[in-house]
Coordinates of C-alpha atoms (C1' of nucleotides) in Angstrom, one line a residue:
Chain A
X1 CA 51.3 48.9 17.3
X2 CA 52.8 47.4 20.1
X3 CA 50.1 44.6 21.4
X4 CA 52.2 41.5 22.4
X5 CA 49.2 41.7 25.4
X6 CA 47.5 39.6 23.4
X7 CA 49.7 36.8 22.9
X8 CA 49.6 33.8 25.5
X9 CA 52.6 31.3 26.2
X10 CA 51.6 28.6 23.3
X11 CA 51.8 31.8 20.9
X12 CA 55.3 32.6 22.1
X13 CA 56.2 29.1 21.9
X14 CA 55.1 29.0 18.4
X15 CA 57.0 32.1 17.2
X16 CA 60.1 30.4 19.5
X17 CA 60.5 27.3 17.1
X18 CA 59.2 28.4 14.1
X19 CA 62.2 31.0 14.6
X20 CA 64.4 28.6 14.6
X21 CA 62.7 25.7 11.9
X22 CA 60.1 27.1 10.0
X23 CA 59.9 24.2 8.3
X24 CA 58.6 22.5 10.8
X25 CA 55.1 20.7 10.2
X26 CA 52.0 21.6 11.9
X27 CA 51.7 18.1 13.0
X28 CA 54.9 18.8 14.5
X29 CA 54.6 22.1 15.9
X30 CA 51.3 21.0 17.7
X31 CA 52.8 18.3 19.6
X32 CA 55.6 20.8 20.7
X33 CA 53.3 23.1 22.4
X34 CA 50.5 20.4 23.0
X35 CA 47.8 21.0 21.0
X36 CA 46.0 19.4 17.7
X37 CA 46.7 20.6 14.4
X38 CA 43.9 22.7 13.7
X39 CA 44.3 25.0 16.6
X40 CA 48.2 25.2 15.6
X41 CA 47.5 25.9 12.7
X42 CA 44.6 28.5 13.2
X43 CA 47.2 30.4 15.7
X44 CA 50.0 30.3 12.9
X45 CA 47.9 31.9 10.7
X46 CA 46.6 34.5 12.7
X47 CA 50.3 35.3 13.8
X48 CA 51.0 35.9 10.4
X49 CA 48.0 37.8 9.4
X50 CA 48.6 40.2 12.5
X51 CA 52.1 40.9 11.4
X52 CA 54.1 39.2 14.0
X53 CA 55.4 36.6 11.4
X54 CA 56.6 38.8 8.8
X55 CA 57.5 36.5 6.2
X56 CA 59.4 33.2 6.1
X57 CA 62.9 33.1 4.7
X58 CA 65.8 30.3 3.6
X59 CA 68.7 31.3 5.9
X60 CA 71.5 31.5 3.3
X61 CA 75.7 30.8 4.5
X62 CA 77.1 33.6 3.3
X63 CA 81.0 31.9 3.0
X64 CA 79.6 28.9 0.6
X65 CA 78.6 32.2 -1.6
X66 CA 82.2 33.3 -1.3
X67 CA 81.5 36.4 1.0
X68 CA 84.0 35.9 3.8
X69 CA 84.6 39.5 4.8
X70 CA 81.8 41.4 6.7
X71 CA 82.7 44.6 7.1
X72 CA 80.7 47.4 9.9
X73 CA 81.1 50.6 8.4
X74 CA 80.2 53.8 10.1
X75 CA 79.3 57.5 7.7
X76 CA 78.9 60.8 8.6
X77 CA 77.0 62.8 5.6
X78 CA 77.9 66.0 4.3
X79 CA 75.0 68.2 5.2
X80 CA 72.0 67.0 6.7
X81 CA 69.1 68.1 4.7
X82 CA 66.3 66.1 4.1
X83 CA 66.7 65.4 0.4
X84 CA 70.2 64.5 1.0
X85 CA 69.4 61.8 3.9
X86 CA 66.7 60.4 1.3
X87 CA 68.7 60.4 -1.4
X88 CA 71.3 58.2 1.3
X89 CA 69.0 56.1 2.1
X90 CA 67.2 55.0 -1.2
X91 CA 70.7 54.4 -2.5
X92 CA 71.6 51.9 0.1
X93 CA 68.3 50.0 0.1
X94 CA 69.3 49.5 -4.0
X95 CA 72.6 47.8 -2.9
X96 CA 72.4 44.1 -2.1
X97 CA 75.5 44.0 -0.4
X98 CA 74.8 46.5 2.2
X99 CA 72.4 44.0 4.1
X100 CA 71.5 46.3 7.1
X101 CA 71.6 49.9 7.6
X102 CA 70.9 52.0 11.1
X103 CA 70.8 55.6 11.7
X104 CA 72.7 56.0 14.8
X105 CA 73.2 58.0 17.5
X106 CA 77.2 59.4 18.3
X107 CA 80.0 60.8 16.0
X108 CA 78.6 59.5 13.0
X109 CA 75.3 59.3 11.2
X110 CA 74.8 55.7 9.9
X111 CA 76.0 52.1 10.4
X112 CA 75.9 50.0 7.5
X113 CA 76.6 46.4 7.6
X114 CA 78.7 45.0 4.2
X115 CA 79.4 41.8 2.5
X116 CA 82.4 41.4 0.8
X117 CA 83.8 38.8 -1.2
X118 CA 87.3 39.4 0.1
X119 CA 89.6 42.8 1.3
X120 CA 89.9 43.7 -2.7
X121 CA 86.5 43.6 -3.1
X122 CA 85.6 46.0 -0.2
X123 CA 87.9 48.4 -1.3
X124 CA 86.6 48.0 -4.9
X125 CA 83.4 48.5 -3.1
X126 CA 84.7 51.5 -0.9
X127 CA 86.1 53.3 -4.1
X128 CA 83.6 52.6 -6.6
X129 CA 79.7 52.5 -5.2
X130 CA 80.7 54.4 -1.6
X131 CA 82.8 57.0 -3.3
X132 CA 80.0 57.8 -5.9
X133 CA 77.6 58.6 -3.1
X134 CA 78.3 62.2 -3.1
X135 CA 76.5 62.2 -0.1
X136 CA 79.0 60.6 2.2
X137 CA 81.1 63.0 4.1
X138 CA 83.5 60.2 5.8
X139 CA 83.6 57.0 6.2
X140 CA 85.0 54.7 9.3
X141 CA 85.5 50.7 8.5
X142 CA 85.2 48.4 11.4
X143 CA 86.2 45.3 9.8
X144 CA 85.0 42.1 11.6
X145 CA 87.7 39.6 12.3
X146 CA 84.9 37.1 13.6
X147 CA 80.9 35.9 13.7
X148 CA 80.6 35.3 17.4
X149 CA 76.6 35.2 17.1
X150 CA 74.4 36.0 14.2
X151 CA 71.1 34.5 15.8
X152 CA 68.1 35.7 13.1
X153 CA 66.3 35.8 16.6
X154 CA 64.1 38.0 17.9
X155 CA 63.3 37.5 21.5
X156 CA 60.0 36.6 22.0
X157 CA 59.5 35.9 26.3
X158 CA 56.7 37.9 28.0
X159 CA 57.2 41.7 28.5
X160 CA 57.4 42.0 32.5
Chain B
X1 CA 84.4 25.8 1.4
X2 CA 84.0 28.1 -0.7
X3 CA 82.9 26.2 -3.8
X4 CA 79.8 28.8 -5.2
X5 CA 81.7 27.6 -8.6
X6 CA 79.4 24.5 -8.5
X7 CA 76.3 26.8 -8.5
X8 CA 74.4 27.6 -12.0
X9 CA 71.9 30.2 -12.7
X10 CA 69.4 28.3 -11.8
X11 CA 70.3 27.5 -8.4
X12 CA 71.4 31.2 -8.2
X13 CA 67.6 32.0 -8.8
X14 CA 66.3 29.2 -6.0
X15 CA 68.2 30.7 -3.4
X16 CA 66.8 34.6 -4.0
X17 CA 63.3 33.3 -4.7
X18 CA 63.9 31.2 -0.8
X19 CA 65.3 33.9 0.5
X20 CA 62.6 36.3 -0.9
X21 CA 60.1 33.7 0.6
X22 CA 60.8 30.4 2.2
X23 CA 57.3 29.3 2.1
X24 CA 56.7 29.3 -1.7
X25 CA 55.7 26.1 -2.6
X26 CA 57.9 24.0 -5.2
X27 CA 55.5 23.9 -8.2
X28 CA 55.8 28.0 -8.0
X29 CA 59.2 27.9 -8.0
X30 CA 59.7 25.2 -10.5
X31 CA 57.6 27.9 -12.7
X32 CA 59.5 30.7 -11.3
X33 CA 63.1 29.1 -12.9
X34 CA 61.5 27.5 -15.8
X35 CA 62.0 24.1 -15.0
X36 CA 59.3 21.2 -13.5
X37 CA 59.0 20.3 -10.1
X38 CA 61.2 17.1 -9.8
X39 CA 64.1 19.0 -10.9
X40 CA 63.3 22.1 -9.0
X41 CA 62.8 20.0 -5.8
X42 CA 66.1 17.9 -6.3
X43 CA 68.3 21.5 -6.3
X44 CA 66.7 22.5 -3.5
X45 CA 67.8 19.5 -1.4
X46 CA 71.2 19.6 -2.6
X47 CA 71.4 23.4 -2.0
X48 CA 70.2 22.4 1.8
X49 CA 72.3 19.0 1.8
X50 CA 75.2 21.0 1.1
X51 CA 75.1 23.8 3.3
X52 CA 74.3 26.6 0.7
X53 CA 71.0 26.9 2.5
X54 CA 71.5 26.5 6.2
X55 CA 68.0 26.5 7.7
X56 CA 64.4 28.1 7.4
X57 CA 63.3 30.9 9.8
X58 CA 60.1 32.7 10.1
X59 CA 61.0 36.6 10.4
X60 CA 59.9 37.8 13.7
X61 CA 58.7 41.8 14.1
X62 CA 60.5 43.3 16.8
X63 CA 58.0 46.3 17.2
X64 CA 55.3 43.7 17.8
X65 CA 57.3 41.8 20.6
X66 CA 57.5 45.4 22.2
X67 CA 61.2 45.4 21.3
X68 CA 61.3 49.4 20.6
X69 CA 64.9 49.7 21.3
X70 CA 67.9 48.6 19.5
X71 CA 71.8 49.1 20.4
X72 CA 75.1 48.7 19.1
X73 CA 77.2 48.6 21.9
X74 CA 80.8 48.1 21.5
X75 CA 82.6 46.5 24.0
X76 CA 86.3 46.6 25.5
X77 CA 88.0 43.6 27.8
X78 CA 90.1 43.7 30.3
X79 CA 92.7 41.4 29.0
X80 CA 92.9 39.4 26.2
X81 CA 93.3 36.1 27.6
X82 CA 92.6 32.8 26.2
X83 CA 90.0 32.0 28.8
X84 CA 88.5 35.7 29.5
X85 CA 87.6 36.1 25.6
X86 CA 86.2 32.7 25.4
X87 CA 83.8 33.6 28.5
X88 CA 82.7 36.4 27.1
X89 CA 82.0 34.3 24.3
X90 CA 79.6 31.9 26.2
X91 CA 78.1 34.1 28.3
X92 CA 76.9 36.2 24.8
X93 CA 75.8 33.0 23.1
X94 CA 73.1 32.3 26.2
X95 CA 71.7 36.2 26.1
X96 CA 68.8 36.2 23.9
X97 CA 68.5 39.9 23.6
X98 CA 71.8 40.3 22.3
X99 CA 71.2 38.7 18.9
X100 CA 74.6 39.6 17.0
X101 CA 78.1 39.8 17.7
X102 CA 81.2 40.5 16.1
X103 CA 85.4 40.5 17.1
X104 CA 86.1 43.4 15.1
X105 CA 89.2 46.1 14.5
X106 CA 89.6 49.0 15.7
X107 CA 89.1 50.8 18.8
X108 CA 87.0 47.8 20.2
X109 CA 87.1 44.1 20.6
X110 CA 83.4 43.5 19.8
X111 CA 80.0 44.7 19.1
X112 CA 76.8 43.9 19.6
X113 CA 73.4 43.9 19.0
X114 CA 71.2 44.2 21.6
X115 CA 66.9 44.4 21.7
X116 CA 65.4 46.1 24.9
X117 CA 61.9 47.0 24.6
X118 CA 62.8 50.8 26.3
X119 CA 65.6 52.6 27.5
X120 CA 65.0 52.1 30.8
X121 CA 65.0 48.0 29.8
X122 CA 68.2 49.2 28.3
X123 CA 69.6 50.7 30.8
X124 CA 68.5 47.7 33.4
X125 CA 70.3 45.4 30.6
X126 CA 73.7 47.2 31.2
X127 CA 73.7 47.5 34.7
X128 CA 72.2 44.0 35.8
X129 CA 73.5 42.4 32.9
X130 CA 76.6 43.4 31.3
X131 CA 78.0 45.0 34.5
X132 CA 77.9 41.4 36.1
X133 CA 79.8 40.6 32.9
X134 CA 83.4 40.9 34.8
X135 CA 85.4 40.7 31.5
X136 CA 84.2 43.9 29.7
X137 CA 86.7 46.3 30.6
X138 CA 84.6 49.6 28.8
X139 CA 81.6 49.8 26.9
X140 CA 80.2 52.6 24.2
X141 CA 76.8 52.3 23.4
X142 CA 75.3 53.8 19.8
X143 CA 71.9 54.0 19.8
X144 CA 69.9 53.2 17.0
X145 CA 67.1 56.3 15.9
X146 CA 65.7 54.3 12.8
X147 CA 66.1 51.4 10.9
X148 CA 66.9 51.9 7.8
X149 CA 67.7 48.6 6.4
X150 CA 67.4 45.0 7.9
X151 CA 67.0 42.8 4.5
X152 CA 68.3 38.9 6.1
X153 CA 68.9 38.9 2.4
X154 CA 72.9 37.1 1.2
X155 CA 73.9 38.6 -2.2
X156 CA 74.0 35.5 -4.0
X157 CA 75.1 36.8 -7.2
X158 CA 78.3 35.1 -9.1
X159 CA 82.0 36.2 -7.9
X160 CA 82.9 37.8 -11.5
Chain C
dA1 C1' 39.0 27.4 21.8
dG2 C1' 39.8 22.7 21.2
dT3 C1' 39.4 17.7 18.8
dG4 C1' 39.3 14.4 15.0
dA5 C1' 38.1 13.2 10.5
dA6 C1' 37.5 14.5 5.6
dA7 C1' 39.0 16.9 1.6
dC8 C1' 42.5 19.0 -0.7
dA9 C1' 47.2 20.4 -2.0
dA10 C1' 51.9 19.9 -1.8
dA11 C1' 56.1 17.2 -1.2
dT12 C1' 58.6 13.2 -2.5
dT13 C1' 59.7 9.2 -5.2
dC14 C1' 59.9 6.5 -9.4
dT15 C1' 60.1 5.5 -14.2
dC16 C1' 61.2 6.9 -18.5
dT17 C1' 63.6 10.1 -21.7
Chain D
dA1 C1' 69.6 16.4 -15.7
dG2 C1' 64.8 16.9 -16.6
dA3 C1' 59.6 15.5 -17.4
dG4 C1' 55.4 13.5 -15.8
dA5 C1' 52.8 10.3 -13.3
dA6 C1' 52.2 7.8 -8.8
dT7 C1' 52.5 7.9 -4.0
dT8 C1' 53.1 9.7 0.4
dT9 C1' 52.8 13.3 3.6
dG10 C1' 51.2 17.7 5.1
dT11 C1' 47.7 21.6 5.0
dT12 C1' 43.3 23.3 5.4
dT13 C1' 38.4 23.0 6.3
dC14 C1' 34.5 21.3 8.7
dA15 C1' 31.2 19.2 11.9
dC16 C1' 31.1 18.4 16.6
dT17 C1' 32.4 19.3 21.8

DNA sequence: AGTGAAACAAATTCTCT
DNA sequence: AGAGAATTTGTTTCACT
């Protein structure tokens, strides 16, 4: 359900900087959008019992955890029956280094997002856990040679 | 820096628990790793003072911002000058909607994500948006069906 | 819906082991 | 390094506007 009608500017500034410090007191966040605390915090709550808020999360560097290659990696399945897109798609929500995964429009079926700890590991990864998917028809790496922007940020303005 | 080797299990466990949930309070993860909170709260810091942790982000829910659309559009320049890539650069940083970017192999010099709550906002996005962009030489747009997988999640496990 | 204070819980520091 | 108590700070509720 799509009702972002009923938010109003103070809830939009709220979901703007708790995006980017949601560690941020309420003491805090109320001064930022001009309000007391138990207001700010009665509109945090309900932001988050309404399911805008999802969840809060630490926002990990992936290079101090040794994964410096990131790796955008198109597939194209074999057939595409249902039980063989399910059986796709439960695998890759079981891998932890495949991070994001998109159906996709175009020549191929899938976009999948990996980390790697280096080019060894990726093809150790390509071999080993992609090549047992017996799903997989072919495969196209896009390998990223730099983060530009990875901004965690939804955008939150007003719908016009 | 890569220097994970300074890492034990324990810290291992902090960062999946924060990742998991940022908002967990430090007595439940003091209990959660088996240790009490002074200790618990003292890795913490260090795993933030350090950089391990980089910052704290509330996850936002796109559908509920009346974000319906998402694209990966990959994107050609002109030339590869010094100054033309680092314009292109800039000028993605300060676009909201387009949240990710990579320099990448291949056929393409980058890609992007971008959030448009329709198509038509999609298509208003490329024309009044990227087409003032006078670097991008060609674009290909893939547009994503479903979602399959967006965890935020860093595989933190130890390089073996 | 908002304010300000009161009650409660969590974060942070300190001392000891 | 880690435990446990003491202190400080933040969260949550409540009575009032």
């Amino acid at each position: 359900m799509t009702n972002q009608e009923s938010l109003d500017e103070t809830d939009i500034k709220i979901l703007k900087l708790l995006q980017q410090n949601s560690h941020m007191t309420v003491k805090e966040l109320a001064a930022r959008v001009h309000l007391s605390t138990s207001p700010t915090f009665e509109r945090q709550k309900r932001l988050e019992r309404e399911g805008y808020i999802k969840r809060y999360t630490a926002v990990v560097d992936h290079h101090k955890m040794g994964h410096n290659v990131i790796v955008l990696c198109n597939i194209r399945l074999k057939q595409h029956t249902h039980d063989l897109i399910q059986q796709f798609m439960d695998t890759v929500q079981s891998i932890d280094r495949i991070t994001e995964c998109y159906n996709t429009t175009g020549d191929y079926d899938f976009q999948i997002k990996v980390y790697a700890h280096d080019m060894k590991d990726y093809q150790d990864f390509m071999l080993n856990t992609l090549g047992n998917i017996d799903c997989i028809g072919s495969l196209h790496s896009i390998i990223v040679i730099g983060e530009i922007k990875d901004s965690h940020y939804i955008p939150v303005s007003k719908k016009r």
